[in-house]
Amino acid sequence: MDGIHDMGGMQGWGTVLIEPEEPVFAEPWHARTFALGLASMGVSGTNLDAFRHSLERLHPLDYLSDGYYGRWLSCAEQLLVDSGILAPGAVEARARRLRGDKVDEPADVEECKPQYERGGAGSLRTIDVPPMFAVGQSVRAKTFRKPGHTRLPAYIRGHAGEISAIRPAAVLPDSTAHFVGEDVQHVYTVEFTSSELWGDEVETSKLFIDLFESYLEVL
Amino acid sequence: MTNQPHPQDRPSPELRVEALETLLVERGLVKSEMLDGFIDRYANDVGPMNGARVVAKAWVDPDYHQRLIESGTEAINELGFSGPQGEHIVVVENSPTVHNVVVCTLCSCYPWPVLGLPPNWYKDPAYRSRIVREPRTLLAEMGLDLAPDVQIQVWDSSAENRYFVLPMRPEGTEDFSEEKLASLVTRDAMVGVGIVTVA
């Protein structure tokens, strides 16, 4: 989906400050959220790609204002609600009770974890079909703009690059995030020039990005 | 799909995370001790000191250096570093003419086994948006002025490969021990927004 999360090349942001001696977790609730975020994927029967897609589905204003662990917290809750582990509004009601509000908690709902076949742990897989593209070959990133999850960023779409490396095959996030199967594909590191991506008016650099086979077409 | 921003009077994240944990513990779905374990691991045991050991070893051991460049994941595993966000780690090496820098424009993917959890600046929209488009300008703003003849290579971690920068060994460290070398190596140098210097 085209959303606020897809930030590559977006303009209007200011500078970046490196905070010296930054703690790993600035607040105790960040640490708790980190651990619960990791646990939520297993408990909800979902996966990392679904977690990332749930980040993308946050309202853009919340995405920006909640911060990194604020986003994680909302997404952990969303995955658990989507899977019927928690009723919609259960976390909110319990939090309100914790602060002293007199509110009722919703009744439990029926569990509905996603059902789909997995080929193993993690994301990397082996695949029998040979890679469609070879190192050094010129390719173009497709221009699709679909509503669901994808790892083909907007700033790459439609641009021409060159295959730089063939990486281990992996499950396709566009499929696993929606629990429709793993759709294992070859993954390529593709090199793009700055002039191809941004025109000749910008500084010169090279950009390397990992793209799934179905994101690419022969140039 | 959330189609409204959350209401202003929503309970604080502190209360919401406590509520979430309590609800899951009551249902027997998580144990608080397990969560404590995750937190302790990433607060204390997994961090840039791991990556620094990899870099220092590569600087003093040519065979290890070669293995690290050819198959980063296995070479890093040799030192006991593996785990989530480290399924396939690719090491990219800086040279006098090439400087590498890593980003994840779509979220904040980061090589946890060697660097731990990402710092705030790595997750900042300004970093995620600008480093792919104007890396030289942004690196200079962040304190790294690269010579005009140094080519910049930006790695956007959009799949499950994780990128790790092998910085250049600073001059004047020829007689440093591996341990002393490791103490010089910073997180920022291993992401590519800094270089290693002798303090």
Short mmCIF file of C-alpha atoms in Angstrom, two decimals:
data_model
loop_
_atom_site.label_atom_id
_atom_site.label_comp_id
_atom_site.label_asym_id
_atom_site.label_seq_id
_atom_site.Cartn_x
_atom_site.Cartn_y
_atom_site.Cartn_z
CA MET A 1 0.00 0.00 0.00
CA ASP A 2 1.06 3.59 -0.54
CA GLY A 3 1.30 4.94 2.97
CA ILE A 4 3.14 7.12 5.43
CA HIS A 5 5.58 4.30 6.20
CA ASP A 6 7.06 4.44 2.69
CA MET A 7 9.47 7.26 3.42
CA GLY A 8 12.34 6.84 0.95
CA GLY A 9 12.97 10.15 -0.81
CA MET A 10 10.15 12.01 0.95
CA GLN A 11 11.06 15.69 1.32
CA GLY A 12 10.37 18.25 3.99
CA TRP A 13 12.05 16.59 6.97
CA GLY A 14 14.73 18.38 8.93
CA THR A 15 18.08 17.19 10.08
CA VAL A 16 18.98 14.07 12.07
CA LEU A 17 20.53 14.33 15.49
CA ILE A 18 22.56 11.52 17.02
CA GLU A 19 21.92 11.39 20.73
CA PRO A 20 25.13 10.35 22.51
CA GLU A 21 24.81 7.64 25.18
CA GLU A 22 21.23 6.86 24.18
CA PRO A 23 19.84 4.07 26.37
CA VAL A 24 18.52 0.93 24.63
CA PHE A 25 15.10 1.58 26.18
CA ALA A 26 14.40 5.21 27.08
CA GLU A 27 11.30 4.30 29.13
CA PRO A 28 10.32 1.13 30.98
CA TRP A 29 7.18 0.87 28.82
CA HIS A 30 9.36 0.82 25.68
CA ALA A 31 11.07 -2.31 26.98
CA ARG A 32 7.77 -3.95 27.91
CA THR A 33 6.32 -3.08 24.50
CA PHE A 34 9.35 -4.50 22.72
CA ALA A 35 8.96 -7.84 24.50
CA LEU A 36 5.18 -7.94 24.06
CA GLY A 37 5.54 -7.00 20.40
CA LEU A 38 7.80 -9.99 19.81
CA ALA A 39 5.49 -12.26 21.81
CA SER A 40 2.35 -11.00 20.05
CA MET A 41 3.35 -12.52 16.72
CA GLY A 42 3.50 -16.04 18.14
CA VAL A 43 0.48 -15.65 20.41
CA SER A 44 -1.66 -14.33 17.56
CA GLY A 45 -0.45 -16.99 15.11
CA THR A 46 0.69 -14.33 12.67
CA ASN A 47 4.16 -13.37 11.45
CA LEU A 48 6.65 -10.55 11.02
CA ASP A 49 5.22 -9.46 7.69
CA ALA A 50 1.75 -9.16 9.20
CA PHE A 51 3.28 -7.14 12.03
CA ARG A 52 4.90 -4.77 9.54
CA HIS A 53 1.65 -4.48 7.60
CA SER A 54 -0.18 -3.62 10.77
CA LEU A 55 2.33 -0.78 11.31
CA GLU A 56 1.48 0.49 7.84
CA ARG A 57 -2.24 0.42 8.57
CA LEU A 58 -1.98 2.82 11.48
CA HIS A 59 -3.55 6.20 10.83
CA PRO A 60 -0.78 8.41 9.39
CA LEU A 61 -1.14 10.93 12.20
CA ASP A 62 -0.72 8.18 14.80
CA TYR A 63 2.17 6.65 12.85
CA LEU A 64 4.09 9.90 13.16
CA SER A 65 3.04 10.98 16.64
CA ASP A 66 3.16 7.67 18.55
CA GLY A 67 6.88 7.02 18.02
CA TYR A 68 8.51 3.67 17.39
CA TYR A 69 7.35 1.78 20.47
CA GLY A 70 3.97 3.50 20.42
CA ARG A 71 3.51 1.99 16.99
CA TRP A 72 4.65 -1.41 18.22
CA LEU A 73 2.12 -1.27 21.05
CA SER A 74 -0.78 -0.47 18.73
CA CYS A 75 0.29 -3.21 16.33
CA ALA A 76 0.68 -5.88 18.99
CA GLU A 77 -2.84 -5.08 20.14
CA GLN A 78 -4.16 -5.08 16.56
CA LEU A 79 -2.72 -8.51 15.73
CA LEU A 80 -4.20 -9.97 18.92
CA VAL A 81 -7.60 -8.47 18.17
CA ASP A 82 -7.48 -9.61 14.53
CA SER A 83 -6.80 -13.16 15.77
CA GLY A 84 -9.61 -13.12 18.31
CA ILE A 85 -7.19 -13.52 21.22
CA LEU A 86 -8.47 -10.26 22.67
CA ALA A 87 -11.82 -8.58 22.09
CA PRO A 88 -11.83 -5.20 20.33
CA GLY A 89 -11.50 -2.55 23.03
CA ALA A 90 -10.21 -4.99 25.67
CA VAL A 91 -6.86 -3.26 26.14
CA GLU A 92 -8.44 0.18 26.23
CA ALA A 93 -11.03 -0.91 28.82
CA ARG A 94 -8.42 -2.55 31.04
CA ALA A 95 -6.16 0.51 30.78
CA ARG A 96 -9.06 2.77 31.76
CA ARG A 97 -9.81 0.57 34.76
CA LEU A 98 -6.13 0.75 35.73
CA ARG A 99 -6.43 4.53 35.88
CA GLY A 100 -9.64 4.33 37.89
CA ASP A 101 -12.36 4.76 35.26
CA LYS A 102 -15.48 2.70 35.93
CA VAL A 103 -15.88 0.95 32.60
CA ASP A 104 -16.95 -2.57 31.68
CA GLU A 105 -14.55 -4.87 29.88
CA PRO A 106 -15.81 -6.50 26.68
CA ALA A 107 -16.62 -10.22 26.67
CA ASP A 108 -14.09 -12.54 25.05
CA VAL A 109 -14.58 -13.29 21.38
CA GLU A 110 -13.98 -16.47 19.44
CA GLU A 111 -10.38 -17.18 18.53
CA CYS A 112 -9.71 -16.92 14.78
CA LYS A 113 -5.99 -17.26 14.24
CA PRO A 114 -4.98 -17.19 10.56
CA GLN A 115 -4.64 -20.60 8.94
CA TYR A 116 -1.94 -20.99 6.34
CA GLU A 117 0.81 -23.39 5.50
CA ARG A 118 4.36 -22.56 6.52
CA GLY A 119 7.49 -24.06 5.05
CA GLY A 120 9.60 -23.60 8.17
CA ALA A 121 10.80 -21.06 10.67
CA GLY A 122 12.02 -17.61 9.67
CA SER A 123 11.79 -16.17 6.16
CA LEU A 124 14.51 -17.87 4.12
CA ARG A 125 13.67 -20.93 2.03
CA THR A 126 15.19 -23.02 -0.73
CA ILE A 127 13.59 -23.07 -4.15
CA ASP A 128 13.95 -25.46 -7.08
CA VAL A 129 13.37 -23.11 -9.99
CA PRO A 130 16.42 -21.23 -11.24
CA PRO A 131 16.60 -17.44 -10.85
CA MET A 132 14.96 -15.53 -13.70
CA PHE A 133 17.65 -12.84 -13.65
CA ALA A 134 21.46 -12.95 -13.65
CA VAL A 135 24.02 -10.71 -12.02
CA GLY A 136 24.76 -7.77 -14.33
CA GLN A 137 21.39 -7.95 -16.07
CA SER A 138 19.38 -4.76 -16.53
CA VAL A 139 15.89 -4.83 -15.00
CA ARG A 140 13.06 -2.48 -14.27
CA ALA A 141 11.05 -2.36 -11.07
CA LYS A 142 7.36 -2.79 -11.71
CA THR A 143 4.93 0.05 -11.16
CA PHE A 144 2.15 -1.78 -9.34
CA ARG A 145 0.26 0.12 -6.65
CA LYS A 146 -1.72 -2.51 -4.80
CA PRO A 147 -3.69 -2.03 -1.60
CA GLY A 148 -1.97 -4.65 0.59
CA HIS A 149 1.53 -5.18 1.94
CA THR A 150 4.57 -4.94 -0.29
CA ARG A 151 8.28 -4.34 0.14
CA LEU A 152 8.66 -2.54 -3.18
CA PRO A 153 9.00 1.10 -2.12
CA ALA A 154 7.42 3.86 -4.20
CA TYR A 155 10.75 5.58 -4.93
CA ILE A 156 12.00 2.48 -6.78
CA ARG A 157 8.90 1.69 -8.87
CA GLY A 158 9.28 2.14 -12.60
CA HIS A 159 13.02 2.70 -12.41
CA ALA A 160 15.76 0.80 -14.22
CA GLY A 161 18.62 -0.84 -12.35
CA GLU A 162 21.10 -3.68 -12.56
CA ILE A 163 21.16 -6.98 -10.70
CA SER A 164 24.06 -6.76 -8.26
CA ALA A 165 23.66 -10.04 -6.31
CA ILE A 166 21.33 -13.01 -5.93
CA ARG A 167 20.43 -13.52 -2.26
CA PRO A 168 18.80 -16.52 -0.55
CA ALA A 169 15.21 -17.15 -1.65
CA ALA A 170 12.58 -16.03 0.83
CA VAL A 171 8.86 -15.97 1.51
CA LEU A 172 7.09 -13.13 -0.29
CA PRO A 173 5.91 -10.58 2.29
CA ASP A 174 3.07 -9.52 -0.04
CA SER A 175 1.61 -13.03 0.45
CA THR A 176 2.60 -13.98 3.99
CA ALA A 177 1.37 -10.70 5.48
CA HIS A 178 -2.10 -11.70 4.24
CA PHE A 179 -1.76 -15.41 5.17
CA VAL A 180 -2.40 -16.63 1.63
CA GLY A 181 0.74 -18.78 1.42
CA GLU A 182 4.48 -18.26 1.29
CA ASP A 183 5.02 -17.78 -2.45
CA VAL A 184 8.78 -18.35 -2.09
CA GLN A 185 10.81 -16.32 -4.58
CA HIS A 186 14.34 -15.42 -5.48
CA VAL A 187 15.58 -12.17 -3.96
CA TYR A 188 18.00 -9.87 -5.73
CA THR A 189 20.06 -6.90 -4.66
CA VAL A 190 19.48 -4.35 -7.39
CA GLU A 191 21.69 -1.32 -7.96
CA PHE A 192 20.21 2.01 -9.01
CA THR A 193 22.02 5.24 -9.84
CA SER A 194 21.02 8.48 -8.16
CA SER A 195 20.36 10.09 -11.54
CA GLU A 196 17.92 7.29 -12.44
CA LEU A 197 16.02 7.68 -9.16
CA TRP A 198 16.18 11.42 -8.56
CA GLY A 199 17.41 13.10 -11.75
CA ASP A 200 20.67 14.85 -12.49
CA GLU A 201 20.13 17.79 -10.18
CA VAL A 202 20.95 15.86 -7.00
CA GLU A 203 24.25 14.67 -5.57
CA THR A 204 25.69 11.44 -6.99
CA SER A 205 25.36 8.13 -5.13
CA LYS A 206 24.47 4.49 -5.68
CA LEU A 207 21.47 2.80 -4.13
CA PHE A 208 21.30 -0.94 -3.46
CA ILE A 209 17.98 -2.49 -2.49
CA ASP A 210 16.67 -6.05 -2.10
CA LEU A 211 13.78 -6.87 -4.40
CA PHE A 212 11.72 -10.02 -4.87
CA GLU A 213 11.63 -11.59 -8.33
CA SER A 214 7.99 -10.67 -8.96
CA TYR A 215 8.81 -6.99 -8.37
CA LEU A 216 11.07 -6.97 -11.43
CA GLU A 217 10.72 -7.20 -15.20
CA VAL A 218 13.20 -7.53 -18.04
CA LEU A 219 14.32 -4.17 -19.30
CA MET B 1 -8.17 -0.59 8.99
CA THR B 2 -7.93 2.31 11.40
CA ASN B 3 -9.60 5.26 9.71
CA GLN B 4 -9.50 7.83 12.49
CA PRO B 5 -6.58 8.96 14.59
CA HIS B 6 -6.86 7.68 18.12
CA PRO B 7 -8.84 9.89 20.51
CA GLN B 8 -6.99 12.42 22.62
CA ASP B 9 -8.17 10.92 25.90
CA ARG B 10 -6.82 7.46 25.14
CA PRO B 11 -5.04 6.00 28.17
CA SER B 12 -1.28 6.54 28.25
CA PRO B 13 1.02 3.96 26.63
CA GLU B 14 2.27 3.02 30.10
CA LEU B 15 -1.25 1.96 31.10
CA ARG B 16 -2.01 0.33 27.76
CA VAL B 17 1.12 -1.83 27.84
CA GLU B 18 0.38 -2.83 31.43
CA ALA B 19 -3.18 -3.69 30.38
CA LEU B 20 -1.96 -5.73 27.42
CA GLU B 21 0.53 -7.70 29.50
CA THR B 22 -2.02 -8.36 32.24
CA LEU B 23 -4.64 -9.60 29.77
CA LEU B 24 -2.18 -12.01 28.14
CA VAL B 25 -0.77 -13.26 31.45
CA GLU B 26 -4.31 -13.88 32.79
CA ARG B 27 -5.02 -16.02 29.73
CA GLY B 28 -1.80 -17.97 30.22
CA LEU B 29 -0.48 -16.80 26.84
CA VAL B 30 2.71 -15.13 28.02
CA LYS B 31 4.77 -15.24 31.19
CA SER B 32 6.18 -12.01 32.57
CA GLU B 33 9.49 -13.77 33.22
CA MET B 34 9.74 -14.58 29.51
CA LEU B 35 9.26 -10.89 28.67
CA ASP B 36 11.90 -9.99 31.28
CA GLY B 37 14.26 -12.39 29.49
CA PHE B 38 13.75 -10.73 26.08
CA ILE B 39 14.35 -7.31 27.61
CA ASP B 40 17.43 -8.35 29.54
CA ARG B 41 18.95 -9.94 26.44
CA TYR B 42 18.63 -6.80 24.31
CA ALA B 43 19.41 -4.36 27.12
CA ASN B 44 22.60 -6.14 28.17
CA ASP B 45 23.85 -8.95 25.94
CA VAL B 46 23.08 -8.04 22.34
CA GLY B 47 24.46 -4.72 21.14
CA PRO B 48 27.15 -2.97 19.12
CA MET B 49 29.88 -4.52 21.27
CA ASN B 50 29.16 -7.73 19.33
CA GLY B 51 29.67 -6.06 15.98
CA ALA B 52 32.81 -4.36 17.27
CA ARG B 53 34.32 -7.78 18.02
CA VAL B 54 33.53 -8.91 14.45
CA VAL B 55 35.19 -5.81 12.99
CA ALA B 56 38.30 -6.06 15.17
CA LYS B 57 38.77 -9.71 14.29
CA ALA B 58 38.41 -8.95 10.59
CA TRP B 59 41.09 -6.27 10.92
CA VAL B 60 43.67 -8.59 12.49
CA ASP B 61 42.82 -11.93 10.86
CA PRO B 62 42.96 -11.99 7.03
CA ASP B 63 41.31 -15.43 6.81
CA TYR B 64 38.42 -14.29 8.98
CA HIS B 65 38.16 -11.10 6.93
CA GLN B 66 37.76 -13.16 3.78
CA ARG B 67 35.12 -15.44 5.35
CA LEU B 68 33.25 -12.40 6.65
CA ILE B 69 33.03 -10.80 3.21
CA GLU B 70 32.16 -14.08 1.45
CA SER B 71 29.58 -15.39 3.92
CA GLY B 72 28.88 -12.86 6.63
CA THR B 73 26.22 -14.81 8.51
CA GLU B 74 28.45 -17.84 9.07
CA ALA B 75 31.51 -15.78 10.00
CA ILE B 76 29.44 -13.82 12.52
CA ASN B 77 27.99 -17.05 13.89
CA GLU B 78 31.58 -18.22 14.52
CA LEU B 79 31.80 -15.60 17.27
CA GLY B 80 28.51 -16.80 18.75
CA PHE B 81 26.28 -14.06 17.36
CA SER B 82 22.99 -15.10 15.77
CA GLY B 83 19.27 -14.68 16.30
CA PRO B 84 16.29 -12.66 15.11
CA GLN B 85 16.96 -10.12 12.36
CA GLY B 86 20.15 -11.94 11.48
CA GLU B 87 18.98 -14.71 9.15
CA HIS B 88 21.29 -13.51 6.38
CA ILE B 89 23.84 -10.81 7.13
CA VAL B 90 25.78 -9.24 4.30
CA VAL B 91 28.99 -7.38 5.18
CA VAL B 92 29.83 -4.37 3.00
CA GLU B 93 33.35 -3.04 3.30
CA ASN B 94 34.47 0.57 3.24
CA SER B 95 37.62 1.59 1.36
CA PRO B 96 39.42 4.85 0.66
CA THR B 97 37.15 5.30 -2.36
CA VAL B 98 33.83 3.69 -1.29
CA HIS B 99 31.70 4.46 1.76
CA ASN B 100 28.68 2.32 2.63
CA VAL B 101 25.67 3.37 4.70
CA VAL B 102 22.60 1.34 5.71
CA VAL B 103 18.93 2.26 6.06
CA CYS B 104 15.47 0.71 6.06
CA THR B 105 13.15 3.19 4.38
CA LEU B 106 9.99 1.09 4.93
CA CYS B 107 10.35 0.36 8.65
CA SER B 108 13.56 0.09 10.70
CA CYS B 109 15.16 -3.26 9.82
CA TYR B 110 18.55 -3.55 11.49
CA PRO B 111 21.06 -6.39 12.08
CA TRP B 112 20.14 -7.14 15.69
CA PRO B 113 22.71 -9.93 16.41
CA VAL B 114 25.65 -7.59 15.73
CA LEU B 115 24.22 -4.16 16.60
CA GLY B 116 21.33 -4.76 18.99
CA LEU B 117 18.23 -2.62 18.66
CA PRO B 118 18.34 0.47 16.45
CA PRO B 119 18.93 3.94 17.93
CA ASN B 120 16.36 6.70 17.59
CA TRP B 121 18.06 8.44 14.70
CA TYR B 122 17.90 5.25 12.59
CA LYS B 123 14.12 5.14 13.10
CA ASP B 124 13.67 8.87 12.49
CA PRO B 125 11.59 9.74 9.39
CA ALA B 126 14.24 12.32 8.48
CA TYR B 127 16.92 9.60 8.27
CA ARG B 128 14.67 7.12 6.46
CA SER B 129 13.58 9.69 3.88
CA ARG B 130 16.79 11.61 3.23
CA ILE B 131 19.64 9.09 3.33
CA VAL B 132 18.58 7.49 0.04
CA ARG B 133 18.22 10.80 -1.76
CA GLU B 134 20.94 13.06 -0.39
CA PRO B 135 23.31 10.82 1.58
CA ARG B 136 26.35 13.09 1.32
CA THR B 137 24.44 16.10 2.60
CA LEU B 138 22.80 14.18 5.42
CA LEU B 139 26.02 12.43 6.50
CA ALA B 140 27.73 15.83 6.67
CA GLU B 141 24.89 17.14 8.85
CA MET B 142 25.36 14.09 11.08
CA GLY B 143 29.07 14.88 11.45
CA LEU B 144 30.66 12.81 8.68
CA ASP B 145 32.26 14.88 5.93
CA LEU B 146 33.34 12.59 3.11
CA ALA B 147 35.85 13.68 0.49
CA PRO B 148 34.24 14.50 -2.87
CA ASP B 149 35.98 11.58 -4.58
CA VAL B 150 34.53 9.01 -2.13
CA GLN B 151 31.64 7.16 -3.74
CA ILE B 152 28.63 6.64 -1.44
CA GLN B 153 26.70 3.36 -1.57
CA VAL B 154 23.37 3.29 0.28
CA TRP B 155 21.84 -0.08 1.24
CA ASP B 156 18.06 -0.10 1.76
CA SER B 157 17.20 -3.24 3.79
CA SER B 158 13.86 -3.98 2.18
CA ALA B 159 13.85 -7.80 2.46
CA GLU B 160 15.30 -10.16 5.12
CA ASN B 161 18.95 -9.56 4.29
CA ARG B 162 20.64 -7.36 6.85
CA TYR B 163 23.59 -5.13 6.00
CA PHE B 164 26.57 -4.51 8.23
CA VAL B 165 29.34 -2.05 7.39
CA LEU B 166 32.96 -3.09 7.87
CA PRO B 167 34.67 0.25 8.53
CA MET B 168 38.27 1.07 7.66
CA ARG B 169 40.90 0.45 10.31
CA PRO B 170 42.28 3.79 11.43
CA GLU B 171 45.94 4.61 10.88
CA GLY B 172 48.25 4.41 13.87
CA THR B 173 46.64 1.24 15.27
CA GLU B 174 49.14 -1.26 13.86
CA ASP B 175 50.27 -2.43 17.30
CA PHE B 176 46.82 -2.38 18.96
CA SER B 177 45.45 -5.64 20.37
CA GLU B 178 42.20 -7.05 18.98
CA GLU B 179 40.47 -6.07 22.21
CA LYS B 180 41.75 -2.51 22.05
CA LEU B 181 40.70 -2.26 18.41
CA ALA B 182 37.20 -3.45 19.31
CA SER B 183 36.93 -0.67 21.88
CA LEU B 184 37.38 1.90 19.10
CA VAL B 185 34.58 0.58 16.88
CA THR B 186 31.30 2.47 17.22
CA ARG B 187 27.74 1.59 16.32
CA ASP B 188 27.62 4.61 14.01
CA ALA B 189 30.64 3.36 12.05
CA MET B 190 29.00 -0.06 11.59
CA VAL B 191 25.84 1.54 10.17
CA GLY B 192 27.92 3.91 8.06
CA VAL B 193 27.09 7.31 9.54
CA GLY B 194 30.53 7.51 11.13
CA ILE B 195 34.07 6.23 10.76
CA VAL B 196 36.40 4.69 13.30
CA THR B 197 38.96 7.05 14.78
CA VAL B 198 41.60 6.81 17.49
CA ALA B 199 40.27 8.88 20.35
#
